[in-house]
Every structure is written in C-alpha cells, then in structure tokens.
Amino acid sequence: MNSVSYKYISGPKYHLRAGIHPYDGKQLGKDVKIRECMPGRELAYPLGGHIGMPAEPVVSNGDRVNVGNLIARGTGTLSINIHASVSGVVKEITPRLTASGSVYDSIIVENDGCYKSIAYAKKKRHYMHMKKSEIRNAIKDAGIAGMGGAGFPTHVKLTPENDSRIRFVIVNGAECEPYLTSDYRIMMEWPEKIVDGLLIMLSLFDNAEGIIAIEDNKNEAIILLNEVIKRKMHSLADIYKGRIRITSLKTKYPQGAERSLVYSLTGKKLNRDMLPAEAGCIIDNVGTVAAVYDAVCFGKPCIERVITVSGDGICHPGNYLVKTGTYYDEIISAAGGLKDKCSKIICGGPMMGRALYDIRVPVTKFSSGIVCFMEDDISQQEESACIRCGRCISVCQMGLAPLMINDMANECCECGCCTYVCPAKRRLTQSIAALKTSRKCERR
Ligand code: SF4
Ligand code: SF4
C-alpha cells in the first residue's frame, strides 16, 4: 500500500454510528475469477419484480428472438425494458414463481443454443460526444435497474428534478453483505468500466463530484481503481479533472445501505420518504455502473450480471457471469452442486436475503447472490421473551427501538442487524418485514 500515491483517495466525512461486524465469509469467493455460466434449454423473464409497473410483452408464443431483442417494454414512469439473453423461440407467457416469493407473468424462451445476437452499436460511442438526453435514453433503452438488489430503474434515478442540485455521484462498492463478492470481483476485473461508467454518469451533472465508495477490507480494489483513475486523468478533458476520487469506508455492516452511505459521505440523514437525490446524491452499485458503460458505449442491453454463489453448502463457491432468465438450480449445478447436508439456500446475502423454498426460479437483473448453508442456525434457535437488554437499539442505524417497532415499522430498512445481535434470538427483522407486508395488504 505504501508505494501507491493516494491523491485520489479520501476517508469518509462521518462514521456510521450503529451497525455490526458479522462474520463475513468473503474469503470463500473473493479470489475466484468470474466464470461464465451457460443457461439450460429454457429461460424465464418475469415481467415484474422491479420497482414500478410490470413491463408489457412485445412478443407472442412462437416468435423467434435473438440475444438483445426487446421482449417486453417498460410501461409507466418506473418500469423497465426486458430483453432476451439467448436466441430461440418464445414458448409461452405464463405466471412463474420468482426468488422474492411472488409470482409474475413471465416470458418463457426455449434456448436454441446458438446465441445469435442482434447487432448493438456498430462502433464504440464516446459519451463526451453524446447529448445528456442521448445518454439517458441509451440507459433507458437498455432496461437497467439497480443491480445491487433494489431494482429501481436507473434512467429514472439519473433524471432527478433538478440536475444542478446533484453534488455527488456515488458508486457503491461497499458490498457489506457477508459472503457476497460479486462487486469486488467486478472492481478487480473490470476497473476501467467502473471509472468510465462513473464518468458517464458524472457527465450528466455539471456540479457533481464522483466518489467510488469502498470498504477498507477491499484494499486491492482501492489500489487498482486508484491506478485507473490516475491513468485516465491524463487523457480526460479539463472538465473532469479532479472530479473523481475513492472514499475508503470503515468495514461495518450495513455500510453499503443507501441511507448509511449518504450519511457517511455527506453527514445528511435520509428518512423513508426521501430519495438520495434530495440530499444531492445519486447512488449506483458497481454492477449497475458497468451496465451503464456497456449501454452507453456499445448500446448493449442489460442481459447478464455477475452473481455470487457461496456458503459452506456449495461445492465450488465463486462468482458467475449469468444470463438473465437462467434458473438458480442451473447456476448451483455450475458451481458444483449442493453439499449433501446443505439445509438452507438464500437469495441475496445472509443479512438481507430471503430463504428460497424452490430453486427453480430465474435470475433477474437484481439477483445478487445465492448463499447455501449446511446448518440453518436461526431456525434451530429457540425464540424467548425479550430481556430488555437494549442491544437491538444500539445497532439500529435508523435509530429505532426494534422491540417497540409497531409504530415505526416503515422506517426499518430490514438490514437484519437487530436480529443478528439479539441474545433472545427474537426474529425482529422478520416480524417487522411481515408487519410491513400485512400493512401493505390492508391498504390495498
Ligand atoms: S436485543 Fe432482543 S432481548 Fe435485547 S432488547 Fe432487543 S429484542 Fe429484547
Ligand atoms: S429495526 Fe430495521 S433498520 Fe433497525 S436494526 Fe432492525 S432491521 Fe435494521
């Protein structure tokens, strides 16, 4: 580390007050290079699941599609386009289970195994020669939605009410969820894409500076990205010079949660009704930024993503480049399959993810990981009466009292810290999540 110039590296402005330090399990996959996982005979593309209205199919049974063809168009302000990630024939449009547990109408494509692709941009486009509206349209056309898991349409996020009020464009490389290492591998293997993607987003906001925020347990990524930034700065137009830097964040869960990140970098506190843009911030995860680069420079739609497959219950933990629509069971097979006594499979990370009861569900743009465990620690622990120890209060980054959550449920971001520390093994996060769901149902 000492041989590196840290001209482009800073520390956070504020430190996360609450949070926890769970076992991170990242050594299982962090040094394994991204491998490609090819899908099977059938792929499923759910029309919903992102924030906003479901997309509307533009194909019918029997239609031929190629890689990159639009198969469903985003409807309404918050929806996203969906594209085929293989070539083949549309078999049917039918309700299918997704990893969230919800059932959505899904376009089922039979893969012909040829991977015949539509032609994207004929040659590389340079964002500096594109208008802001062209950049935003390229991102919208590509159907990019927050690949960190939120599924918020990226073109909407990059179109705030007032561009001039945006002061920070933040690449979220914190990846604080235990076991997940896909963002780390993307930063290590595609650092140029991350820096170029950030410059593209920065070109939309004249008053903003760009920050790549990374936890300090990923020093190799900090060093590598620092080198890329230094190299690029020589060839960039003056308007970009000195406008981007890396912030090295203290490793602490949930450092990468949007509200935590805004606080660490700006000192501003967001509540449930506020978007980061109201604090002058645009935040995108590293996978999203790489997809923005591909969409703007090459016209490539969002049809694949890197997903972590990890945990002590999988034979070959690692990170896999997966086409959207691929079924989880096929990815698990590509990772060597489950160990004999694997007893729990989680979609996402162990803190914020959801346990799966069926692994025949498709990967979407916002599926970040599959974590498999031999022991289901939580279900084996007996829940008991609250002993009023106050630990759950001390770790809650939202400043809540999880034991008295009824009135405050909507503020909870379901980070899982309170459940993690509770000595009485109370399912605090799970009850809050259930409460929020039941309230949503009541309102319908
Ligand atoms: S951590 Fe658990 S036992 Fe302690 S106050 Fe919170 S709910 Fe009660
Ligand atoms: S109450 Fe919600 S935000 Fe607070 S620690 Fe528990 S899960 Fe996290």
Coordinates of C-alpha atoms and ligand atoms in Angstrom, one line a residue:
M1 CA 0.0 0.0 0.0
N2 CA 2.8 2.4 0.8
S3 CA 4.1 2.6 -2.8
V4 CA 0.8 3.9 -4.1
S5 CA 0.0 7.6 -4.3
Y6 CA -3.3 8.3 -2.6
K7 CA -4.0 11.5 -4.3
Y8 CA -7.5 10.3 -5.3
I9 CA -8.3 8.5 -2.1
S10 CA -10.1 10.1 0.9
G11 CA -11.7 8.9 4.1
P12 CA -15.4 9.2 5.0
K13 CA -16.7 12.5 6.3
Y14 CA -18.8 10.8 9.0
H15 CA -18.7 7.4 10.7
L16 CA -21.7 5.1 10.9
R17 CA -22.9 5.3 14.5
A18 CA -24.6 1.9 14.6
G19 CA -24.2 -1.4 12.8
I20 CA -22.4 -4.6 13.4
H21 CA -19.4 -6.7 12.4
P22 CA -20.8 -10.1 11.4
Y23 CA -18.5 -13.0 10.2
D24 CA -18.1 -12.1 6.5
G25 CA -17.3 -15.4 4.8
K26 CA -15.9 -13.4 1.9
Q27 CA -12.7 -15.5 1.6
L28 CA -14.7 -18.3 0.0
G29 CA -15.2 -16.5 -3.3
K30 CA -13.2 -13.2 -3.3
D31 CA -10.2 -14.6 -5.1
V32 CA -12.0 -16.7 -7.6
K33 CA -12.2 -15.1 -11.0
I34 CA -15.6 -14.6 -12.6
R35 CA -16.6 -17.6 -14.7
E36 CA -19.3 -17.8 -17.3
C37 CA -22.4 -20.0 -16.5
M38 CA -24.3 -21.0 -19.6
P39 CA -28.1 -21.5 -19.2
G40 CA -30.1 -24.6 -20.0
R41 CA -32.9 -25.2 -22.5
E42 CA -35.4 -22.8 -21.0
L43 CA -35.2 -19.3 -19.6
A44 CA -37.8 -17.3 -17.8
Y45 CA -38.1 -13.5 -17.9
P46 CA -40.5 -12.2 -15.2
L47 CA -42.4 -9.0 -16.3
G48 CA -42.5 -7.6 -12.8
G49 CA -40.3 -7.6 -9.7
H50 CA -38.5 -4.3 -10.3
I51 CA -39.9 -1.1 -8.6
G52 CA -42.8 0.1 -10.7
M53 CA -45.3 -1.3 -13.1
P54 CA -44.7 -4.7 -14.8
A55 CA -43.4 -4.5 -18.4
E56 CA -45.7 -5.3 -21.3
P57 CA -44.7 -8.2 -23.6
V58 CA -44.0 -7.2 -27.2
V59 CA -43.6 -10.9 -28.3
S60 CA -46.1 -13.8 -28.6
N61 CA -45.9 -17.5 -28.5
G62 CA -43.9 -18.9 -31.4
D63 CA -41.9 -15.7 -32.1
R64 CA -38.2 -16.1 -32.8
V65 CA -35.9 -13.9 -30.7
N66 CA -32.1 -13.2 -30.8
V67 CA -29.8 -12.1 -28.0
G68 CA -30.6 -8.5 -27.2
N69 CA -34.1 -8.4 -28.8
L70 CA -36.6 -6.4 -26.8
I71 CA -39.2 -8.8 -25.5
A72 CA -41.2 -6.6 -23.0
R73 CA -41.4 -2.8 -22.9
G74 CA -41.4 -0.8 -19.7
T75 CA -44.8 0.9 -19.1
G76 CA -45.2 4.0 -16.9
T77 CA -42.6 6.1 -15.3
L78 CA -40.9 3.5 -13.2
S79 CA -40.9 0.4 -15.4
I80 CA -38.0 -1.1 -17.3
N81 CA -37.5 -2.8 -20.7
I82 CA -36.7 -6.5 -20.8
H83 CA -34.5 -8.2 -23.5
A84 CA -33.8 -11.8 -24.5
S85 CA -30.4 -13.0 -23.3
V86 CA -30.4 -16.1 -25.6
S87 CA -31.6 -16.8 -29.1
G88 CA -34.6 -19.2 -29.5
V89 CA -38.4 -19.3 -29.6
V90 CA -41.0 -17.8 -27.2
K91 CA -42.7 -20.9 -25.8
E92 CA -45.4 -19.2 -23.6
I93 CA -46.2 -16.3 -21.4
T94 CA -47.3 -17.7 -18.1
P95 CA -47.2 -17.0 -14.3
R96 CA -44.0 -18.2 -12.7
L97 CA -42.6 -18.1 -9.2
T98 CA -39.7 -15.7 -8.6
A99 CA -37.0 -15.6 -6.0
S100 CA -38.9 -13.0 -4.0
G101 CA -41.7 -15.5 -3.4
S102 CA -44.0 -13.5 -5.7
V103 CA -45.5 -14.9 -8.9
Y104 CA -45.3 -12.8 -12.0
D105 CA -46.3 -13.3 -15.6
S106 CA -43.1 -14.4 -17.3
I107 CA -41.9 -14.8 -20.9
I108 CA -40.6 -18.4 -21.4
V109 CA -37.9 -18.7 -24.1
E110 CA -36.7 -22.0 -25.5
N111 CA -32.9 -21.6 -25.9
D112 CA -31.7 -22.9 -29.3
G113 CA -28.1 -22.9 -28.0
C114 CA -26.8 -20.7 -31.0
Y115 CA -26.7 -17.3 -29.0
K116 CA -27.3 -15.4 -32.3
S117 CA -27.2 -11.8 -31.4
I118 CA -28.7 -8.6 -32.8
A119 CA -26.0 -6.0 -33.7
Y120 CA -25.5 -3.5 -31.0
A121 CA -23.8 -0.1 -31.7
K122 CA -21.7 -0.6 -34.8
K123 CA -18.7 1.1 -33.2
K124 CA -17.9 2.3 -29.7
R125 CA -19.7 5.6 -28.9
H126 CA -18.0 8.2 -26.9
Y127 CA -20.1 9.7 -24.1
M128 CA -18.3 13.0 -24.5
H129 CA -19.8 13.4 -27.9
M130 CA -23.3 12.4 -26.8
K131 CA -26.0 14.8 -25.5
K132 CA -27.4 14.2 -22.0
S133 CA -30.7 13.1 -23.4
E134 CA -29.0 10.5 -25.6
I135 CA -27.1 9.1 -22.6
R136 CA -30.3 8.9 -20.6
N137 CA -32.2 7.3 -23.5
A138 CA -29.4 4.7 -24.0
I139 CA -29.7 3.7 -20.3
K140 CA -33.5 3.6 -20.5
D141 CA -33.4 1.5 -23.7
A142 CA -31.0 -1.0 -22.2
G143 CA -33.5 -1.6 -19.3
I144 CA -31.0 -1.1 -16.5
A145 CA -32.4 -1.3 -12.9
G146 CA -30.4 -1.2 -9.7
M147 CA -28.3 -4.3 -9.7
G148 CA -27.5 -4.1 -6.0
G149 CA -30.9 -5.6 -5.4
A150 CA -33.3 -2.7 -5.2
G151 CA -34.5 -2.9 -8.9
F152 CA -35.0 0.9 -9.1
P153 CA -34.9 2.0 -12.8
T154 CA -31.5 3.6 -13.4
H155 CA -32.7 6.1 -16.0
V156 CA -35.2 7.4 -13.5
K157 CA -32.6 7.7 -10.8
L158 CA -30.3 9.6 -13.3
T159 CA -33.2 12.1 -14.1
P160 CA -33.8 14.0 -10.8
E161 CA -36.0 17.0 -10.7
N162 CA -33.1 19.4 -10.8
D163 CA -29.7 18.3 -12.2
S164 CA -27.9 21.2 -10.8
R165 CA -28.7 20.2 -7.2
I166 CA -26.8 16.9 -7.5
R167 CA -23.4 17.3 -5.7
F168 CA -22.3 13.7 -5.5
V169 CA -22.5 10.8 -8.0
I170 CA -21.6 7.8 -5.8
V171 CA -20.5 4.3 -7.0
N172 CA -21.5 1.9 -4.2
G173 CA -18.6 -0.6 -3.9
A174 CA -19.1 -1.1 -0.2
E175 CA -20.5 -4.7 -0.6
C176 CA -21.0 -5.0 3.1
E177 CA -23.3 -8.1 2.9
P178 CA -21.4 -11.2 4.2
Y179 CA -20.4 -13.8 1.7
L180 CA -21.2 -11.6 -1.4
T181 CA -18.1 -10.8 -3.5
S182 CA -19.5 -10.1 -7.0
D183 CA -19.0 -6.3 -6.7
Y184 CA -15.4 -6.9 -5.5
R185 CA -14.7 -9.1 -8.5
I186 CA -16.2 -6.6 -10.9
M187 CA -14.0 -3.9 -9.5
M188 CA -10.9 -6.2 -9.7
E189 CA -11.7 -7.4 -13.2
W190 CA -13.4 -4.5 -14.9
P191 CA -12.0 -1.4 -13.2
E192 CA -11.9 0.6 -16.4
K193 CA -15.7 0.0 -16.9
I194 CA -16.3 1.3 -13.4
V195 CA -14.3 4.5 -13.8
D196 CA -15.7 5.1 -17.3
G197 CA -19.3 4.4 -16.1
L198 CA -18.8 6.9 -13.3
L199 CA -17.5 9.5 -15.8
I200 CA -20.6 8.9 -18.0
M201 CA -22.9 9.5 -15.1
L202 CA -20.9 12.5 -14.0
S203 CA -21.3 14.0 -17.4
L204 CA -25.0 14.4 -16.6
F205 CA -24.4 16.5 -13.5
D206 CA -22.3 19.6 -14.0
N207 CA -22.0 20.5 -10.3
A208 CA -21.2 17.0 -9.0
E209 CA -18.1 15.2 -8.0
G210 CA -17.8 11.4 -8.4
I211 CA -17.0 9.1 -5.5
I212 CA -16.3 5.4 -5.6
A213 CA -17.1 4.3 -2.0
I214 CA -15.3 1.1 -1.0
E215 CA -15.0 -0.6 2.4
D216 CA -11.4 -0.8 3.7
N217 CA -11.5 -4.7 3.7
K218 CA -11.1 -4.4 -0.1
N219 CA -7.7 -2.6 -0.3
E220 CA -6.7 -4.4 -3.5
A221 CA -9.7 -2.8 -5.3
I222 CA -9.0 0.6 -3.8
I223 CA -5.4 0.4 -5.1
L224 CA -6.4 -0.8 -8.6
L225 CA -9.1 1.8 -9.1
N226 CA -6.8 4.5 -7.9
E227 CA -4.3 3.5 -10.6
V228 CA -7.0 3.5 -13.3
I229 CA -8.2 7.0 -12.2
K230 CA -4.7 8.3 -12.2
R231 CA -4.1 6.9 -15.7
K232 CA -7.3 8.3 -17.1
M233 CA -7.0 11.7 -15.6
H234 CA -4.1 12.4 -18.0
S235 CA -6.3 11.9 -21.1
L236 CA -9.5 13.5 -19.9
A237 CA -11.0 16.8 -20.8
D238 CA -10.3 19.5 -18.2
I239 CA -14.0 19.5 -17.0
Y240 CA -13.4 16.0 -15.5
K241 CA -10.0 16.6 -13.9
G242 CA -10.0 16.3 -10.2
R243 CA -13.7 15.5 -10.1
I244 CA -13.5 11.9 -9.1
R245 CA -12.0 10.1 -6.1
I246 CA -12.2 7.0 -4.0
T247 CA -13.5 7.0 -0.4
S248 CA -12.3 4.2 1.8
L249 CA -15.0 3.4 4.3
K250 CA -14.7 1.6 7.6
T251 CA -15.8 -2.0 7.2
K252 CA -19.1 -2.3 9.1
Y253 CA -22.5 -3.7 8.2
P254 CA -24.7 -2.1 6.8
Q255 CA -22.3 0.5 5.5
G256 CA -23.5 -0.1 1.9
A257 CA -27.2 0.6 2.6
E258 CA -28.2 3.8 0.7
R259 CA -29.0 5.8 3.8
S260 CA -25.8 4.7 5.6
L261 CA -23.7 5.7 2.6
V262 CA -25.3 9.1 2.2
Y263 CA -24.7 9.7 5.9
S264 CA -21.0 8.6 5.8
L265 CA -20.2 10.7 2.8
T266 CA -22.2 13.8 3.4
G267 CA -23.5 13.8 7.0
K268 CA -27.0 14.1 5.7
K269 CA -29.8 11.9 7.2
L270 CA -32.5 10.4 5.0
N271 CA -35.8 9.1 6.2
R272 CA -38.2 6.7 4.4
D273 CA -39.8 9.4 2.4
M274 CA -36.6 10.9 1.0
L275 CA -34.6 9.8 -2.0
P276 CA -30.8 10.3 -2.0
A277 CA -31.3 13.0 -4.7
E278 CA -32.9 15.1 -2.0
A279 CA -29.5 15.1 -0.2
G280 CA -27.8 15.9 -3.5
C281 CA -26.7 12.3 -4.1
I282 CA -27.1 9.7 -6.9
I283 CA -26.0 6.3 -5.8
D284 CA -25.5 3.3 -8.1
N285 CA -24.0 -0.1 -7.3
V286 CA -20.8 -1.2 -9.3
G287 CA -22.7 -3.7 -11.4
T288 CA -25.1 -1.0 -12.5
V289 CA -22.3 1.3 -13.3
A290 CA -20.7 -1.4 -15.5
A291 CA -24.0 -1.9 -17.2
V292 CA -24.3 1.9 -17.8
Y293 CA -20.9 1.8 -19.5
D294 CA -22.0 -1.1 -21.8
A295 CA -25.3 0.5 -22.7
V296 CA -23.9 4.0 -23.4
C297 CA -20.7 3.0 -25.2
F298 CA -22.0 -0.1 -27.1
G299 CA -25.8 0.0 -26.9
K300 CA -25.8 -3.3 -25.1
P301 CA -29.0 -4.2 -23.2
C302 CA -28.9 -5.4 -19.6
I303 CA -29.0 -9.2 -20.2
E304 CA -26.4 -10.6 -17.9
R305 CA -25.0 -10.0 -14.4
V306 CA -22.4 -11.3 -12.0
I307 CA -23.8 -13.3 -9.2
T308 CA -22.0 -14.8 -6.1
V309 CA -22.6 -18.4 -5.3
S310 CA -21.2 -19.0 -1.8
G311 CA -21.6 -20.5 1.6
D312 CA -20.4 -23.8 3.2
G313 CA -23.2 -25.7 1.5
I314 CA -22.0 -25.3 -2.1
C315 CA -19.1 -27.3 -3.7
H316 CA -17.3 -24.5 -5.7
P317 CA -18.0 -21.1 -4.3
G318 CA -17.3 -18.2 -6.7
N319 CA -18.7 -15.6 -8.9
Y320 CA -20.5 -16.4 -12.1
L321 CA -21.5 -14.3 -15.2
V322 CA -25.1 -15.3 -15.7
K323 CA -27.6 -14.5 -18.4
T324 CA -30.9 -13.1 -17.0
G325 CA -33.6 -15.7 -17.1
T326 CA -31.2 -18.6 -16.2
Y327 CA -32.7 -20.8 -13.4
Y328 CA -31.0 -20.8 -10.0
D329 CA -30.8 -24.6 -10.0
E330 CA -28.6 -24.5 -13.1
I331 CA -26.3 -22.0 -11.5
I332 CA -26.0 -24.1 -8.4
S333 CA -25.1 -27.1 -10.7
A334 CA -22.4 -25.0 -12.5
A335 CA -21.0 -24.2 -9.0
G336 CA -20.5 -28.0 -8.4
G337 CA -23.9 -28.5 -6.8
L338 CA -25.0 -28.5 -3.2
K339 CA -23.2 -30.5 -0.5
D340 CA -25.2 -33.4 0.9
K341 CA -26.3 -31.7 4.1
C342 CA -27.0 -28.3 2.7
S343 CA -30.1 -27.2 4.6
K344 CA -30.7 -23.5 3.7
I345 CA -30.4 -21.6 0.4
I346 CA -30.7 -17.8 0.5
C347 CA -31.3 -15.5 -2.4
G348 CA -29.1 -12.5 -1.8
G349 CA -26.8 -12.3 1.3
P350 CA -27.5 -13.8 4.7
M351 CA -28.4 -10.5 6.3
M352 CA -30.9 -9.1 3.9
G353 CA -31.7 -12.0 1.6
R354 CA -34.7 -14.4 1.6
A355 CA -34.7 -18.1 2.1
L356 CA -35.7 -20.0 -1.0
Y357 CA -38.2 -22.9 -0.9
D358 CA -37.8 -23.6 -4.6
I359 CA -34.6 -23.1 -6.6
R360 CA -36.3 -23.4 -10.0
V361 CA -36.6 -19.6 -10.1
P362 CA -35.0 -17.3 -12.7
V363 CA -32.1 -14.8 -12.2
T364 CA -33.2 -11.2 -12.7
K365 CA -31.2 -8.0 -13.2
F366 CA -31.3 -7.5 -9.4
S367 CA -30.3 -11.0 -8.2
S368 CA -27.0 -10.5 -6.3
G369 CA -26.2 -13.9 -4.8
I370 CA -27.1 -17.4 -3.8
V371 CA -25.8 -18.4 -0.4
C372 CA -26.0 -22.0 0.7
F373 CA -25.6 -23.2 4.3
M374 CA -25.1 -26.6 5.9
E375 CA -26.7 -25.6 9.1
D376 CA -29.8 -23.4 9.5
D377 CA -28.6 -21.7 12.7
I378 CA -31.6 -19.3 13.0
S379 CA -34.3 -22.0 12.7
Q380 CA -32.5 -24.1 15.3
Q381 CA -32.5 -21.4 17.9
E382 CA -35.5 -21.1 20.3
E383 CA -37.1 -17.7 20.5
S384 CA -37.6 -16.5 24.0
A385 CA -39.0 -13.5 25.8
C386 CA -37.4 -10.1 25.4
I387 CA -35.0 -9.4 28.2
R388 CA -34.8 -5.6 27.6
C389 CA -31.0 -5.7 27.1
G390 CA -31.2 -2.9 24.5
R391 CA -28.7 -4.3 22.1
C392 CA -31.1 -4.1 19.2
I393 CA -31.5 -0.4 19.8
S394 CA -27.7 0.2 19.9
V395 CA -27.1 -1.4 16.5
C396 CA -30.0 0.1 14.6
Q397 CA -28.7 2.6 12.1
M398 CA -32.2 4.1 11.7
G399 CA -32.3 5.0 15.4
L400 CA -35.3 2.7 16.1
A401 CA -36.2 0.6 19.0
P402 CA -36.9 -2.7 17.2
L403 CA -38.6 -4.1 20.4
M404 CA -41.2 -1.3 20.1
I405 CA -41.4 -1.4 16.4
N406 CA -45.0 -1.5 15.7
D407 CA -45.4 2.3 15.2
M408 CA -42.1 2.7 13.4
A409 CA -42.1 -0.3 11.0
N410 CA -41.9 1.8 7.9
E411 CA -38.6 3.3 8.8
C412 CA -36.9 -0.1 9.1
C413 CA -34.7 -0.9 6.1
E414 CA -34.7 -4.6 7.0
C415 CA -30.9 -4.7 7.4
G416 CA -31.1 -7.6 9.9
C417 CA -28.7 -6.1 12.5
C418 CA -31.1 -6.3 15.4
T419 CA -31.9 -10.0 14.7
Y420 CA -28.2 -10.7 14.5
V421 CA -27.4 -9.3 17.9
C422 CA -30.5 -10.4 19.9
P423 CA -29.5 -12.8 22.6
A424 CA -33.1 -13.9 22.9
K425 CA -33.0 -15.0 19.2
R426 CA -36.1 -12.9 18.5
R427 CA -36.9 -12.7 14.8
L428 CA -37.1 -8.9 14.9
T429 CA -36.4 -8.1 11.3
Q430 CA -38.6 -10.9 10.0
S431 CA -41.5 -9.7 12.2
I432 CA -41.1 -6.1 11.0
A433 CA -41.0 -7.3 7.4
A434 CA -44.1 -9.3 7.9
L435 CA -45.8 -6.4 9.6
K436 CA -44.9 -4.1 6.7
T437 CA -46.3 -6.6 4.2
S438 CA -49.5 -7.0 6.1
R439 CA -50.0 -3.3 6.3
K440 CA -49.4 -3.0 2.6
C441 CA -52.1 -5.7 2.1
E442 CA -54.5 -3.8 4.4
R443 CA -54.1 -0.6 2.3
R444 CA -55.0 -2.4 -1.0
Ligands
SF4_1 S1 -31.9 -7.3 21.6 FE1 -33.6 -8.8 21.8 S2 -33.7 -9.2 24.1 FE2 -32.5 -7.3 23.8 S3 -34.0 -5.6 24.0 FE3 -33.8 -6.1 21.8 S4 -35.5 -7.6 21.4 FE4 -35.2 -7.5 23.6
SF4_2 S1 -35.1 -2.2 13.2 FE1 -34.8 -2.5 11.0 S2 -33.2 -0.9 10.5 FE2 -33.2 -1.2 12.7 S3 -31.6 -2.9 13.0 FE3 -33.6 -3.9 12.9 S4 -33.8 -4.5 10.7 FE4 -32.1 -2.9 10.9

